[in-house]
Coordinates of N, CA and C in Angstrom, one line a residue:
M11 N -14.6 78.2 1.7 CA -13.9 79.5 1.4 C -12.5 79.5 2.1
D12 N -11.5 79.9 1.4 CA -10.2 80.1 2.0 C -10.2 81.4 3.0
S13 N -9.4 81.2 4.1 CA -9.4 82.4 4.9 C -8.3 83.3 4.5
P14 N -8.3 84.5 4.8 CA -7.3 85.5 4.3 C -5.9 85.2 4.8
A15 N -4.9 85.4 4.0 CA -3.5 85.3 4.4 C -3.2 86.3 5.5
V16 N -2.4 85.9 6.5 CA -2.0 86.8 7.5 C -0.5 87.0 7.5
V17 N -0.1 88.2 7.4 CA 1.3 88.6 7.3 C 1.8 88.6 8.7
P18 N 3.0 87.9 9.0 CA 3.6 88.0 10.3 C 4.0 89.4 10.7
P19 N 4.1 89.6 12.0 CA 4.4 91.0 12.4 C 5.8 91.4 12.0
P20 N 6.1 92.7 11.7 CA 7.5 93.1 11.3 C 8.5 92.8 12.4
A21 N 9.7 92.8 12.1 CA 10.8 92.8 13.1 C 10.8 94.0 13.9
V22 N 10.5 95.1 13.3 CA 10.4 96.4 14.0 C 9.6 97.3 13.2
I23 N 9.0 98.4 13.8 CA 8.3 99.4 13.2 C 8.9 100.7 13.6
L24 N 9.4 101.5 12.6 CA 10.2 102.7 12.8 C 9.3 103.9 12.5
I25 N 9.2 104.9 13.4 CA 8.6 106.2 13.1 C 9.6 107.1 12.9
E26 N 9.9 107.7 11.7 CA 11.0 108.6 11.5 C 10.5 110.0 11.2
D27 N 11.0 111.0 11.9 CA 10.8 112.4 11.6 C 11.4 112.8 10.2
I28 N 10.8 113.4 9.4 CA 11.3 113.8 8.1 C 11.3 115.4 8.1
V29 N 12.6 115.9 8.2 CA 12.7 117.4 8.3 C 13.5 117.7 7.0
R30 N 12.9 118.3 6.1 CA 13.5 118.8 4.8 C 13.1 120.2 4.5
P31 N 14.0 120.9 3.9 CA 13.6 122.3 3.6 C 12.6 122.4 2.5
D32 N 12.5 121.4 1.6 CA 11.6 121.5 0.5 C 10.2 120.8 0.8
Q33 N 10.0 120.4 2.0 CA 8.8 119.7 2.4 C 8.4 120.1 3.8
P34 N 6.9 120.1 4.0 CA 6.6 120.4 5.4 C 7.0 119.1 6.3
F35 N 7.2 119.4 7.6 CA 7.5 118.3 8.5 C 6.5 117.2 8.4
H36 N 7.0 116.0 8.4 CA 6.1 114.8 8.4 C 6.8 113.7 8.9
Q37 N 6.1 112.5 9.1 CA 6.8 111.3 9.6 C 6.6 110.1 8.6
H38 N 7.5 109.2 8.5 CA 7.4 108.0 7.8 C 7.3 106.9 8.8
I39 N 6.4 106.0 8.5 CA 6.3 104.7 9.3 C 6.8 103.6 8.4
D40 N 7.9 103.0 8.9 CA 8.6 101.9 8.2 C 8.3 100.6 8.9
H41 N 7.8 99.7 8.2 CA 7.7 98.3 8.7 C 8.8 97.5 8.2
V42 N 9.6 97.0 9.1 CA 10.8 96.3 8.6 C 10.6 94.8 8.8
Y43 N 10.8 94.1 7.7 CA 10.8 92.6 7.6 C 12.0 92.1 7.2
F44 N 12.4 90.9 7.7 CA 13.6 90.1 7.2 C 13.0 89.1 6.4
T45 N 13.5 88.9 5.2 CA 13.1 87.9 4.2 C 14.2 87.0 3.7
R46 N 13.9 86.0 3.1 CA 14.9 85.2 2.4 C 14.4 85.0 1.0
S47 N 15.3 85.0 0.1 CA 15.1 84.8 -1.4 C 14.7 83.3 -1.6
L48 N 13.7 83.1 -2.5 CA 13.4 81.7 -2.8 C 14.3 81.1 -3.8
H49 N 15.1 81.9 -4.5 CA 16.1 81.4 -5.5 C 17.4 81.9 -5.2
Q50 N 18.4 81.4 -5.9 CA 19.8 81.7 -5.7 C 19.9 83.3 -6.1
V51 N 20.7 84.0 -5.4 CA 20.9 85.5 -5.6 C 22.3 85.7 -6.2
D52 N 22.3 86.4 -7.3 CA 23.6 86.7 -7.9 C 24.0 88.0 -7.3
F53 N 24.9 88.0 -6.3 CA 25.3 89.2 -5.6 C 26.2 90.1 -6.4
A54 N 26.8 89.6 -7.5 CA 27.6 90.4 -8.3 C 26.8 91.1 -9.4
H55 N 25.6 90.7 -9.6 CA 24.8 91.3 -10.7 C 24.4 92.8 -10.2
P56 N 24.5 93.7 -11.2 CA 24.2 95.1 -10.8 C 22.7 95.3 -10.5
I57 N 22.3 96.2 -9.6 CA 20.9 96.5 -9.3 C 20.5 97.7 -10.1
P58 N 19.2 97.9 -10.4 CA 18.8 98.9 -11.2 C 19.1 100.4 -10.7
H59 N 19.1 100.6 -9.4 CA 19.2 101.9 -9.0 C 20.7 102.5 -8.7
G60 N 21.6 101.6 -9.0 CA 23.0 102.1 -8.8 C 23.9 101.1 -8.1
P61 N 25.1 101.5 -7.8 CA 26.0 100.6 -7.2 C 25.5 100.1 -5.9
S62 N 25.9 98.9 -5.5 CA 25.5 98.3 -4.3 C 26.7 97.5 -3.7
H63 N 26.6 97.2 -2.4 CA 27.6 96.4 -1.7 C 27.0 95.6 -0.7
W64 N 27.2 94.4 -0.6 CA 26.7 93.4 0.4 C 27.6 93.4 1.5
F65 N 27.1 93.5 2.8 CA 28.0 93.6 4.0 C 27.9 92.3 4.8
T66 N 29.0 91.9 5.4 CA 29.1 90.8 6.3 C 28.6 91.3 7.8
A67 N 28.3 90.3 8.6 CA 28.0 90.6 10.0 C 29.2 91.3 10.7
E68 N 30.4 90.9 10.3 CA 31.6 91.4 10.9 C 31.7 93.0 10.5
E69 N 31.3 93.3 9.3 CA 31.4 94.7 8.9 C 30.3 95.5 9.6
L70 N 29.2 95.0 9.7 CA 28.1 95.6 10.3 C 28.2 95.8 11.9
A71 N 29.1 95.0 12.4 CA 29.2 95.0 13.9 C 29.9 96.3 14.4
E72 N 30.5 97.0 13.4 CA 31.2 98.3 13.8 C 30.6 99.5 13.0
S73 N 30.7 100.6 13.6 CA 30.2 101.9 12.9 C 31.1 102.1 11.8
F74 N 30.6 102.6 10.6 CA 31.4 103.0 9.4 C 30.6 104.0 8.6
S75 N 31.3 104.6 7.7 CA 30.8 105.5 6.7 C 30.8 105.0 5.3
L76 N 30.0 105.6 4.5 CA 30.0 105.3 3.0 C 30.0 106.6 2.3
P77 N 30.6 106.5 1.1 CA 30.6 107.7 0.3 C 29.3 108.1 -0.3
A78 N 28.9 109.5 -0.2 CA 27.7 109.9 -0.9 C 28.0 110.2 -2.3
P79 N 27.0 110.5 -3.1 CA 27.3 110.7 -4.5 C 28.4 111.8 -4.8
D80 N 28.5 112.8 -3.9 CA 29.5 113.8 -4.1 C 30.8 113.4 -3.5
G81 N 31.0 112.2 -3.0 CA 32.2 111.7 -2.5 C 32.4 112.0 -1.0
T82 N 31.7 112.8 -0.4 CA 31.9 112.9 1.1 C 31.4 111.7 1.8
L83 N 32.1 111.3 2.9 CA 31.7 110.2 3.7 C 30.6 110.5 4.7
V84 N 29.5 109.7 4.7 CA 28.4 109.9 5.5 C 28.2 108.6 6.5
P85 N 28.1 108.9 7.7 CA 28.0 107.7 8.7 C 26.7 107.0 8.4
V86 N 26.8 105.6 8.4 CA 25.6 104.7 8.3 C 24.9 104.9 9.5
A87 N 23.5 105.1 9.4 CA 22.7 105.3 10.6 C 22.7 104.0 11.4
E88 N 22.8 104.2 12.7 CA 23.0 103.1 13.7 C 21.8 102.1 13.5
D89 N 20.7 102.6 13.4 CA 19.5 101.7 13.3 C 19.5 100.9 12.1
V90 N 19.9 101.4 11.0 CA 20.1 100.7 9.7 C 21.2 99.6 9.8
R91 N 22.3 99.9 10.4 CA 23.4 99.1 10.6 C 23.0 97.9 11.5
L92 N 22.3 98.2 12.7 CA 22.0 97.2 13.6 C 20.9 96.2 13.1
L93 N 19.9 96.9 12.3 CA 18.8 96.0 11.7 C 19.5 95.1 10.7
G94 N 20.4 95.5 9.9 CA 21.1 94.6 9.0 C 21.8 93.5 9.7
L95 N 22.5 93.8 10.8 CA 23.2 92.8 11.6 C 22.1 91.8 12.2
R96 N 21.0 92.3 12.7 CA 19.9 91.4 13.2 C 19.3 90.5 12.0
A97 N 19.3 91.0 10.9 CA 18.7 90.2 9.7 C 19.8 89.0 9.5
L98 N 21.0 89.3 9.4 CA 22.0 88.3 9.1 C 22.1 87.3 10.3
I99 N 21.9 87.7 11.5 CA 21.9 86.7 12.6 C 20.7 85.9 12.5
A100 N 19.5 86.4 12.2 CA 18.3 85.7 12.1 C 18.4 84.7 11.0
A101 N 19.0 85.0 9.9 CA 19.1 84.2 8.8 C 20.0 82.9 9.1
Q102 N 21.1 83.1 9.9 CA 21.9 82.0 10.3 C 21.2 81.1 11.3
Q103 N 20.2 81.5 12.1 CA 19.5 80.7 13.0 C 18.4 79.9 12.4
E104 N 17.9 80.3 11.3 CA 16.8 79.5 10.6 C 17.3 78.3 9.9
P105 N 16.5 77.3 9.9 CA 16.9 76.0 9.2 C 17.1 76.2 7.8

């Protein structure tokens, strides 16, 4: 009999407080994994949920803002930016 597959531990586990006027206070637990595609990725191909932009390590190294749907600039959360940077660095170190 085959033993069950074991998933490696995530790069990080985030516990995020969700404070929204339309919902009671609650928390999200996010397990963040860094993955690699098994096939060639067409970075120019549109994704189903809307516009996208792929960032370089150089871009992620500095704080920046992105436009919200209404056009206002919203700072990219530092944890998101730094996790993206860690993922790119990890990908460069793998064979």
